[in-house]
Coordinates of C-alpha atoms in Angstrom, one line a residue:
M289 CA 18.4 109.9 -21.2
A290 CA 17.7 108.9 -17.6
V291 CA 14.4 107.4 -18.7
W292 CA 16.2 105.3 -21.4
R293 CA 18.6 104.0 -18.9
L294 CA 15.9 103.0 -16.5
W295 CA 14.1 101.2 -19.3
R296 CA 17.2 99.3 -20.3
L297 CA 17.8 98.2 -16.7
W298 CA 14.3 97.0 -16.5
I299 CA 14.7 94.9 -19.7
L300 CA 17.9 93.4 -18.4
C301 CA 16.3 92.5 -15.1
G302 CA 13.4 90.9 -16.8
V303 CA 15.6 88.8 -19.0
A304 CA 17.6 87.7 -16.0
L305 CA 14.5 86.8 -14.2
L306 CA 13.2 84.8 -17.1
A307 CA 16.6 83.1 -17.4
I308 CA 16.5 82.2 -13.7
E309 CA 12.9 80.9 -14.0
D310 CA 13.7 78.9 -17.1
G311 CA 17.0 77.6 -15.6
S312 CA 15.3 76.5 -12.5
G313 CA 13.8 73.6 -14.5
L314 CA 17.3 72.3 -15.6
I315 CA 17.0 68.6 -16.2
I316 CA 19.7 66.0 -16.9
G317 CA 18.6 63.9 -19.9
G318 CA 18.7 60.2 -19.1
C319 CA 18.0 60.9 -15.4
E320 CA 14.7 62.7 -15.5
Q321 CA 13.5 61.3 -12.2
G322 CA 16.6 62.4 -10.4
S323 CA 17.9 58.8 -10.1
V324 CA 18.6 56.0 -12.5
D325 CA 19.9 52.4 -12.5
V326 CA 23.0 51.9 -14.4
V327 CA 24.1 48.4 -15.4
E328 CA 27.6 47.6 -14.4
E329 CA 30.1 47.7 -17.4
S330 CA 27.7 49.6 -19.6
D331 CA 28.2 53.0 -21.2
P332 CA 25.5 55.4 -19.8
S333 CA 25.1 58.8 -21.6
F334 CA 23.6 61.9 -20.1
S335 CA 22.8 65.4 -21.5
C336 CA 22.2 68.8 -20.1
D337 CA 20.7 72.0 -21.7
A338 CA 21.1 75.6 -20.5
L339 CA 20.7 79.1 -21.8
R340 CA 24.2 79.9 -20.7
T341 CA 27.2 79.4 -22.9
R342 CA 29.1 78.0 -20.0
L343 CA 28.2 74.5 -18.6
Q344 CA 29.9 72.4 -15.9
W345 CA 29.7 68.6 -15.2
T346 CA 30.8 67.0 -11.9
V347 CA 31.0 63.3 -10.9
Y348 CA 31.2 62.2 -7.3
N349 CA 32.0 58.8 -5.7
D350 CA 30.1 57.2 -2.8
K351 CA 31.8 59.5 -0.3
M352 CA 30.8 62.5 -2.3
E353 CA 34.3 63.2 -3.4
T354 CA 34.8 64.8 -6.7
I355 CA 36.4 62.4 -9.1
F356 CA 35.6 64.2 -12.4
S357 CA 35.0 67.8 -13.4
G358 CA 34.5 69.2 -16.9
V359 CA 33.5 72.7 -18.3
C360 CA 32.2 73.4 -21.8
F361 CA 32.4 77.0 -23.0
R362 CA 32.0 78.4 -26.5
L363 CA 32.0 74.9 -28.1
R364 CA 35.1 73.9 -26.3
C365 CA 35.2 71.5 -23.3
S366 CA 38.0 71.0 -20.7
F367 CA 37.9 68.6 -17.8
W368 CA 39.8 67.5 -14.7
N369 CA 39.9 63.7 -14.1
K370 CA 41.3 62.7 -10.8
F371 CA 40.7 59.0 -11.1
Y372 CA 41.1 58.8 -14.9
L373 CA 37.4 58.1 -15.3
P374 CA 36.8 57.2 -19.0
V375 CA 34.5 60.1 -19.9
D376 CA 33.5 61.5 -23.2
L377 CA 32.4 65.1 -22.8
K378 CA 31.0 67.0 -25.7
Y379 CA 29.2 70.3 -26.3
F380 CA 26.8 71.2 -29.0
A381 CA 25.7 74.7 -29.8
N382 CA 22.0 74.9 -30.2
E383 CA 19.2 77.1 -29.0
Y384 CA 19.8 76.0 -25.4
G385 CA 23.5 75.2 -25.5
R386 CA 23.5 71.3 -25.1
S387 CA 26.3 69.3 -23.6
T388 CA 26.6 65.5 -23.4
L389 CA 28.6 63.3 -20.9
T390 CA 29.2 59.6 -21.6
M391 CA 30.9 57.3 -19.1
K392 CA 32.4 54.2 -20.6
G393 CA 32.6 50.9 -18.8
I394 CA 31.1 52.2 -15.6
T395 CA 31.7 49.9 -12.6
R396 CA 30.2 49.7 -9.1
N397 CA 33.1 51.7 -7.7
S398 CA 33.5 54.3 -10.4
A399 CA 30.6 56.8 -9.8
R400 CA 27.6 57.3 -7.7
T401 CA 26.4 60.9 -8.3
L402 CA 26.3 63.2 -11.3
S403 CA 25.5 67.0 -11.5
C404 CA 25.1 69.6 -14.2
N405 CA 25.0 73.4 -13.6
D406 CA 25.6 76.8 -15.1
S407 CA 26.0 80.1 -13.4
L408 CA 22.5 80.1 -12.1
T409 CA 21.0 76.6 -12.2
Y410 CA 21.9 73.1 -10.9
A411 CA 20.6 69.5 -11.6
R412 CA 21.6 66.3 -9.9
C413 CA 21.3 62.6 -10.7
D414 CA 21.9 59.7 -8.3
L415 CA 23.4 56.6 -10.0
R416 CA 22.6 53.1 -8.7
I417 CA 25.1 50.7 -10.2
I418 CA 23.4 47.3 -10.6
A419 CA 24.0 43.8 -12.0
K420 CA 21.1 42.3 -13.8
P421 CA 19.6 39.2 -12.1
V422 CA 19.6 35.8 -13.6
Y423 CA 16.2 33.9 -13.3
R424 CA 16.2 30.2 -12.7
D425 CA 13.5 27.5 -12.1
C426 CA 10.5 29.8 -12.4
S427 CA 7.1 28.2 -12.2
V428 CA 3.4 28.9 -11.5
S429 CA 1.0 26.2 -10.5
I430 CA -2.2 25.4 -8.6
S431 CA -2.2 23.0 -5.7
N432 CA -4.9 22.6 -3.0
W433 CA -6.8 25.4 -4.5
M434 CA -3.9 27.8 -4.1
V435 CA -1.9 29.5 -6.9
T436 CA 1.8 29.3 -6.1
G437 CA 4.7 30.8 -7.9
S438 CA 8.5 30.6 -7.4
C439 CA 11.6 32.0 -9.1
T440 CA 15.3 31.5 -8.0
V441 CA 17.2 34.7 -8.7
T442 CA 21.0 34.9 -8.8
G443 CA 23.7 37.3 -9.9
M444 CA 22.0 40.3 -8.3
Y445 CA 24.0 43.4 -7.3
S446 CA 22.9 46.9 -6.2
S447 CA 25.2 49.7 -5.1
D448 CA 22.5 50.7 -2.5
N449 CA 22.1 47.1 -1.3
N450 CA 18.4 47.3 -1.8
Y451 CA 16.7 44.2 -3.3
T452 CA 13.0 43.6 -3.8
C453 CA 10.8 41.3 -5.9
K454 CA 7.1 41.2 -6.6
W455 CA 4.5 39.1 -8.5
R456 CA 1.5 40.4 -10.4
E457 CA -1.8 38.8 -11.5
D458 CA -2.8 40.3 -14.9
K459 CA -0.5 43.2 -14.1
K460 CA -2.8 44.5 -11.4
E461 CA -2.3 43.8 -7.7
E462 CA 1.2 43.0 -6.4
F463 CA 2.0 40.2 -4.0
G464 CA 4.9 37.9 -3.0
G465 CA 8.5 38.7 -2.3
F466 CA 11.8 37.2 -1.1
Q467 CA 10.4 34.7 1.4
T468 CA 13.8 33.6 2.6
S469 CA 16.9 35.4 3.6
L470 CA 19.1 36.7 0.8
T471 CA 22.6 35.3 0.6
S472 CA 25.8 36.6 -0.9
Y473 CA 28.4 34.8 -2.9
I474 CA 31.6 35.7 -4.9
N475 CA 32.1 35.1 -8.6
N476 CA 35.1 36.4 -10.5
S477 CA 36.2 38.4 -7.5
R478 CA 32.9 40.2 -7.3
T479 CA 30.2 39.9 -4.7
Y480 CA 26.6 39.0 -5.8
T481 CA 23.3 38.2 -4.0
K482 CA 20.8 35.5 -4.6
G483 CA 17.4 34.5 -3.2
V484 CA 14.0 33.0 -4.0
C485 CA 11.0 35.1 -5.0
S486 CA 7.7 33.3 -4.3
F487 CA 4.1 33.8 -3.6
A488 CA 1.0 31.8 -2.6
K489 CA -2.6 33.1 -2.8
P490 CA -6.1 31.6 -3.2
M491 CA -6.9 30.8 -6.8
P492 CA -9.5 32.8 -8.6
L493 CA -13.0 31.4 -8.6
T494 CA -14.1 32.9 -11.9
R495 CA -13.6 31.0 -15.1
G496 CA -11.0 32.5 -17.4
N497 CA -7.2 32.9 -18.2
Y498 CA -4.9 34.5 -15.7
T499 CA -1.3 35.7 -16.3
Y500 CA 1.3 35.8 -13.5
S501 CA 4.5 37.7 -13.9
V502 CA 7.5 38.4 -11.7
S503 CA 9.9 41.4 -11.5
V504 CA 13.0 41.9 -9.4
S505 CA 14.7 45.1 -8.4
P506 CA 17.4 45.8 -9.4
G507 CA 16.6 44.3 -12.8
A508 CA 14.0 44.3 -15.6
D509 CA 10.3 44.1 -14.8
D510 CA 8.0 41.2 -15.9
Y511 CA 10.9 39.0 -16.8
F512 CA 8.8 35.8 -16.3
N513 CA 5.2 35.3 -17.4
K514 CA 2.9 32.2 -17.0
Q515 CA -0.7 31.9 -17.9
I516 CA -3.1 29.5 -16.2
Y517 CA -6.7 28.6 -17.0
I518 CA -9.5 28.3 -14.4
D519 CA -12.5 26.2 -15.3
K520 CA -15.1 25.5 -12.6
P521 CA -16.4 21.9 -12.9
Y522 CA -20.1 22.7 -13.8
G523 CA -21.9 19.5 -14.7
V524 CA -19.0 17.2 -14.0
Q525 CA -20.0 13.6 -12.9
I526 CA -17.9 11.2 -10.9
N527 CA -17.2 7.7 -12.2
H528 CA -15.1 4.7 -11.1
N529 CA -13.6 1.6 -12.8
C530 CA -14.2 -0.8 -9.9
P531 CA -15.4 -4.3 -10.8
E532 CA -18.9 -5.4 -10.1
Y533 CA -17.7 -8.7 -8.4
V534 CA -14.4 -9.6 -6.8
F535 CA -13.5 -13.2 -6.2
E536 CA -12.8 -14.1 -2.6
G537 CA -9.1 -14.0 -1.8
S538 CA -8.1 -11.7 -4.6
D539 CA -7.0 -8.0 -4.5
V540 CA -8.9 -4.9 -5.7
S541 CA -7.3 -1.7 -7.1
C542 CA -9.7 0.7 -8.8
T543 CA -9.9 4.5 -9.3
C544 CA -12.6 7.2 -9.3
Y545 CA -12.4 10.0 -11.8
A546 CA -14.3 13.0 -13.2
S547 CA -16.3 12.8 -16.4
R548 CA -14.2 15.6 -17.9
T549 CA -11.0 17.4 -17.2
V550 CA -11.2 20.7 -15.3
S551 CA -8.5 23.2 -14.4
P552 CA -7.4 22.9 -11.8
P553 CA -8.3 19.2 -11.5
A554 CA -11.0 18.4 -9.0
L555 CA -10.0 16.7 -5.8
L556 CA -11.1 13.0 -5.8
V557 CA -10.7 10.8 -2.7
W558 CA -12.2 7.6 -1.3
E559 CA -13.5 8.4 2.1
G560 CA -11.1 7.2 4.8
R561 CA -8.3 6.8 2.3
N562 CA -7.5 10.3 1.1
N563 CA -6.7 8.9 -2.3
A564 CA -8.4 8.5 -5.6
T565 CA -7.4 4.8 -5.7
L566 CA -9.3 2.2 -3.7
L567 CA -6.9 -0.7 -2.7
L568 CA -8.2 -3.8 -1.0
I569 CA -5.9 -6.8 -0.3
N570 CA -7.1 -10.4 0.1
V571 CA -10.9 -9.7 -0.1
N572 CA -13.0 -11.7 2.3
R573 CA -16.7 -12.5 1.9
R574 CA -17.3 -10.6 5.1
L575 CA -16.8 -7.4 3.0
D576 CA -19.7 -8.4 0.7
Q577 CA -22.2 -5.5 0.2
Q578 CA -19.9 -3.0 1.9
Q579 CA -20.3 0.5 0.5
F580 CA -17.3 2.7 -0.4
T581 CA -17.8 6.4 -1.3
C582 CA -15.7 8.6 -3.5
R583 CA -15.9 12.4 -3.0
L584 CA -15.3 15.2 -5.5
E585 CA -14.3 18.6 -4.1
W586 CA -13.5 21.9 -5.9
T587 CA -12.8 25.5 -4.8
P588 CA -11.0 26.5 -1.6
D589 CA -14.1 26.6 0.5
G590 CA -15.2 23.1 -0.7
S591 CA -18.6 24.5 -1.8
T592 CA -18.6 22.3 -4.9
K593 CA -19.1 18.7 -3.8
Q594 CA -20.3 15.5 -5.4
N595 CA -20.3 11.9 -4.3
T596 CA -20.5 8.4 -5.9
S597 CA -20.8 5.1 -4.2
Y598 CA -19.4 1.6 -4.9
I599 CA -20.9 -1.5 -3.4
L600 CA -18.4 -4.4 -3.2
K601 CA -19.8 -7.8 -4.1
V602 CA -17.6 -10.8 -3.2
A603 CA -18.0 -13.9 -5.3
Y604 CA -16.9 -17.3 -4.1
G605 CA -17.3 -21.1 -4.8
P606 CA -18.5 -23.5 -5.9
L607 CA -17.1 -25.7 -3.2
D608 CA -18.5 -29.0 -4.6
A609 CA -21.1 -30.4 -7.0
V610 CA -23.5 -33.2 -6.3
I611 CA -25.6 -35.2 -8.8
T612 CA -28.9 -36.8 -7.8
T613 CA -31.5 -38.8 -9.7
S614 CA -34.8 -37.1 -9.5
E615 CA -36.8 -39.2 -12.0
M616 CA -36.6 -42.4 -14.1
K617 CA -39.2 -43.5 -16.6
T618 CA -39.0 -46.7 -18.6
E619 CA -40.8 -47.1 -21.9
Y620 CA -40.0 -50.1 -24.2
E621 CA -36.3 -50.4 -24.4
T622 CA -35.6 -46.7 -23.6
E623 CA -35.4 -45.2 -20.1
T624 CA -35.7 -41.4 -19.5
I625 CA -33.2 -40.3 -16.9
T626 CA -33.5 -36.9 -15.1
L627 CA -30.4 -35.9 -13.1
T628 CA -30.0 -32.8 -11.0
C629 CA -26.5 -31.3 -10.5
T630 CA -26.3 -29.0 -7.4
A631 CA -23.4 -26.6 -6.7
T632 CA -22.6 -26.0 -3.0
D633 CA -21.3 -22.8 -1.3
V634 CA -21.5 -20.6 -4.4
Y635 CA -22.2 -16.9 -4.9
P636 CA -23.7 -15.1 -6.8
S637 CA -24.6 -18.1 -8.9
A638 CA -23.3 -21.1 -10.9
V639 CA -23.3 -22.1 -14.5
F640 CA -23.4 -25.7 -15.5
Q641 CA -22.1 -27.8 -18.4
W642 CA -23.3 -31.4 -19.1
N643 CA -21.4 -33.8 -21.4
V644 CA -24.7 -35.2 -22.7
T645 CA -27.4 -33.5 -24.8
C646 CA -30.4 -32.6 -22.6
Y647 CA -33.7 -32.7 -24.4
N648 CA -35.1 -30.9 -21.4
R649 CA -32.9 -28.7 -19.2
T650 CA -33.7 -26.2 -16.4
D651 CA -31.0 -24.0 -14.7
Y652 CA -31.4 -22.3 -11.4
R653 CA -29.0 -20.2 -9.3
D654 CA -27.1 -23.2 -7.9
S655 CA -28.5 -26.2 -9.7
S656 CA -29.3 -27.6 -13.1
T657 CA -31.7 -30.4 -14.1
C658 CA -31.0 -32.4 -17.2
S659 CA -33.3 -35.0 -18.8
F660 CA -32.0 -37.5 -21.5
N661 CA -32.7 -40.9 -22.9
F662 CA -30.7 -44.1 -22.1
T663 CA -31.2 -47.3 -24.1
E664 CA -30.3 -51.0 -23.4
K665 CA -27.8 -50.9 -26.3
I666 CA -25.6 -48.6 -24.1
K667 CA -24.0 -50.8 -21.5
S668 CA -22.8 -47.9 -19.4
L669 CA -22.5 -44.1 -19.6
A670 CA -20.5 -41.6 -17.5
I671 CA -22.4 -38.4 -17.0
L672 CA -20.2 -35.4 -16.3
C673 CA -21.5 -32.2 -14.7
K674 CA -19.2 -29.2 -14.4
A675 CA -20.2 -26.3 -12.2
S676 CA -18.4 -22.9 -12.5
N677 CA -18.8 -19.5 -10.9
T678 CA -20.9 -17.2 -13.1
Y679 CA -18.3 -14.4 -13.0
Y680 CA -15.1 -16.4 -12.5
H681 CA -15.2 -19.5 -14.7
Q682 CA -11.8 -20.6 -13.6
A683 CA -13.4 -21.5 -10.3
N684 CA -15.1 -24.8 -11.0
V685 CA -15.8 -28.3 -9.8
S686 CA -16.9 -31.5 -11.6
R687 CA -18.9 -34.6 -10.7
V688 CA -19.3 -37.9 -12.6
Y689 CA -22.4 -40.1 -12.4
I690 CA -22.1 -43.6 -14.0
L691 CA -25.2 -45.4 -15.4
S692 CA -25.3 -49.0 -16.5
S693 CA -27.9 -50.5 -18.9
L694 CA -31.5 -49.5 -18.3
G695 CA -30.2 -46.5 -16.3
R696 CA -29.1 -48.3 -13.1
P697 CA -26.7 -46.0 -11.2
Q698 CA -23.3 -47.5 -10.6
A699 CA -21.2 -44.7 -9.1
N700 CA -21.4 -41.0 -8.3
T701 CA -17.8 -39.8 -8.1
G702 CA -15.9 -36.6 -7.7
R703 CA -13.9 -35.1 -10.5
P704 CA -13.9 -37.1 -13.7
N705 CA -10.3 -38.6 -13.6
A706 CA -10.2 -39.1 -9.9
G707 CA -13.6 -40.8 -9.9
L708 CA -12.9 -43.3 -12.6
I709 CA -9.6 -44.2 -11.3
G710 CA -11.0 -44.5 -7.8
G711 CA -13.8 -46.8 -9.0
I712 CA -11.3 -49.1 -10.8
I713 CA -9.1 -49.3 -7.7
A714 CA -12.0 -50.1 -5.4
A715 CA -13.2 -52.9 -7.7
V716 CA -9.8 -54.4 -7.8
L717 CA -9.4 -54.3 -4.0
L718 CA -12.8 -55.9 -3.6
V719 CA -11.9 -58.8 -5.9
L720 CA -8.6 -59.3 -4.0
I721 CA -10.4 -59.3 -0.7
V722 CA -12.9 -62.0 -1.9
V723 CA -10.1 -64.2 -3.3
A724 CA -8.2 -63.8 0.0
V725 CA -11.2 -64.9 2.0
L726 CA -11.8 -68.0 -0.2
I727 CA -8.1 -69.0 0.1
V728 CA -8.3 -68.7 3.9
F729 CA -11.5 -70.7 4.0
I730 CA -10.1 -73.5 1.9
I731 CA -6.9 -73.7 4.0
K732 CA -9.0 -73.9 7.2
R733 CA -11.1 -76.6 5.6
R734 CA -8.1 -78.7 4.8
K735 CA -6.7 -78.3 8.3
D736 CA -10.0 -79.3 9.8
P737 CA -9.5 -82.4 12.1
V738 CA -12.5 -84.2 10.6
Y739 CA -10.3 -85.4 7.8
D740 CA -8.0 -87.3 10.2
T741 CA -10.5 -88.6 12.8
T742 CA -13.4 -89.8 10.8
R743 CA -13.8 -93.5 9.8
K744 CA -16.4 -95.7 8.0
P745 CA -18.5 -97.5 10.5
D746 CA -19.1 -101.2 10.4
E747 CA -22.2 -102.6 9.0
N748 CA -25.1 -102.3 11.5
E749 CA -22.8 -100.3 13.8
H750 CA -24.1 -97.2 15.3
S751 CA -22.1 -95.3 17.8
Y752 CA -23.8 -92.8 20.0
E753 CA -21.1 -91.9 22.4
G754 CA -21.6 -88.5 23.8
L755 CA -25.2 -88.5 22.7
P756 CA -27.3 -86.6 25.2
L757 CA -29.9 -88.5 27.1
S758 CA -32.7 -86.2 26.0
R759 CA -32.8 -85.8 22.3
P760 CA -34.8 -83.2 20.5
K761 CA -37.9 -84.4 19.0
L762 CA -38.4 -84.7 15.3
L763 CA -34.7 -85.2 14.9
P764 CA -34.1 -85.4 11.1
T765 CA -32.6 -88.4 9.5
A766 CA -30.4 -88.0 6.5
V767 CA -30.6 -90.9 4.0
F768 CA -27.8 -90.9 1.5
R769 CA -28.3 -93.2 -1.4
A770 CA -25.5 -94.0 -3.8
G771 CA -25.9 -95.2 -7.2
A772 CA -26.5 -93.4 -10.4
G773 CA -25.4 -90.3 -8.6
D774 CA -28.7 -89.9 -6.7
E775 CA -28.8 -88.4 -3.2
T776 CA -32.1 -88.2 -1.4
A777 CA -33.2 -87.2 2.0
T778 CA -36.3 -88.5 3.7
S779 CA -38.0 -88.0 7.0
P780 CA -38.4 -91.3 8.9
D781 CA -40.5 -92.0 11.9
S782 CA -39.8 -90.3 15.1
D783 CA -37.5 -93.0 16.5
E784 CA -36.1 -94.4 13.4
H785 CA -32.7 -93.5 12.1
H786 CA -31.4 -94.8 8.9
Y787 CA -27.8 -94.4 7.6
E788 CA -27.5 -96.1 4.3
E789 CA -24.0 -96.2 3.0
M790 CA -23.3 -94.3 0.0
T791 CA -21.1 -96.3 -2.4
M792 CA -19.2 -94.9 -5.4
T793 CA -19.1 -97.0 -8.5
G794 CA -16.1 -97.2 -10.7
Q795 CA -12.5 -98.2 -10.2
N796 CA -11.4 -94.8 -8.8
A797 CA -13.8 -94.6 -5.9
P798 CA -12.4 -92.7 -2.9
Q799 CA -11.0 -94.7 -0.1
H800 CA -12.1 -92.4 2.8
T801 CA -15.8 -92.2 2.3
D802 CA -16.1 -92.4 6.1
S803 CA -15.1 -88.8 6.3
I804 CA -18.0 -87.8 4.2
Y805 CA -20.5 -89.8 6.3
V806 CA -19.3 -88.3 9.5
L807 CA -19.2 -84.8 8.1
R808 CA -22.8 -85.1 6.9
C809 CA -23.9 -86.7 10.2
R810 CA -22.3 -83.8 12.0
R811 CA -24.4 -81.4 9.9
L812 CA -27.5 -83.4 10.8
F813 CA -26.7 -84.3 14.4
P814 CA -24.2 -81.9 15.8
A815 CA -24.8 -82.9 19.4
M816 CA -24.3 -86.6 18.8
T817 CA -21.0 -86.2 17.0
S818 CA -19.5 -83.7 19.3
S819 CA -17.5 -86.4 21.1
H820 CA -15.4 -86.9 17.9
N821 CA -13.9 -83.5 18.2

């Protein structure tokens, strides 16, 4: 009998020990890690299993004051609710004796700690009441060979006032965080926190896709995801759209670019300008042949580099055009004319247009030679040569060369309209000047005193007053003979002077023939007749 009692006591102790060992692993379902985030105004539910038929739940506030207590025994549950916490407590009879506790509409001030225990075991769960964050303006991009990400997070709340954020690359390493101070604000009488979660790190150098995600605590992980593609520019060439020639005085705006798109885009800059656009204002010929270099850079360390050059060529002119006659050949009634039109101060070269058909023409960098036929039937011909800049035809000058019959040059004028008009004006002015000179000469002749002082000498009368004593030898004698309109002049002997009177036949003979005699004598003997003045 004593042995049986001893055996029974040993069995009871073994069962108790097993119960204690098994009960030492009491776990609250829904809070397996001993703590859990509970979203404000949600309905969290927890469970507790035990071998005992009696199970007790207890809820504490942030000051560890009991605000709820409930006991479940033999399928019946009773509770004590100091703050009228909306709790649904149930008990289910199963192999372990399971009880569930549901808190409805939990708030940041309603509960902080939860415990479950039976007569031998105890389990605890810390509740962190949270408000889920709101993500705004999230982005990930590459700039200056750095990958940067940013997210503005608002509406955060955590009962333990602990806030963290982190970024991941392909869900591996973690980086980033709240780079600025968090701030609090009130919405609907509740306090919330906001901040900016960001990161910046060197971009990957291996080609491929990379996914970046952000998570905030309290809140859900990996809320935002962004994928970027890295493509190293193997075999990329640099080009530019700069013009070969730029006319002097104009502006230049051109860009260098990569032959294909890469990700991230390669850095393209003109040396000394830090920009992919080359801008030159009012280009001067002093910049001719100046070299500009565009540089491509890729990767943070600048190990990938390529260059391309652009040599600026400044075009200008022509300033003027000149036509010269280089050759004239006459054959029968046709004359072959060869003219050369030369453009001055022109670069890189000039192009020429003639208004005649050249049967032989040779063009050079700044001149053109044209040969053509010119016949007597053509009284005059205006030859027009127009010289233009090779690359900028709007820059041009013209010259007109006028030929008369048999190819005699008449004028070599400037631009066609101005030359013709100028030639006409010059001819008119010349005619007017000649007419004016003739008029003045006639007026002076009429006012000459010889018409008033001359007289017809008497027969055999010769007056030599004022005649110098020494006369020049071989003094000529003018003999004027009248009759039948004849007038002859002979040379008499050295000392003989004859002055035959010229008579006019007819009824209307002039009455002042003496003036004519004296005038002609004056022409023959100016010294003798000087006394009459």
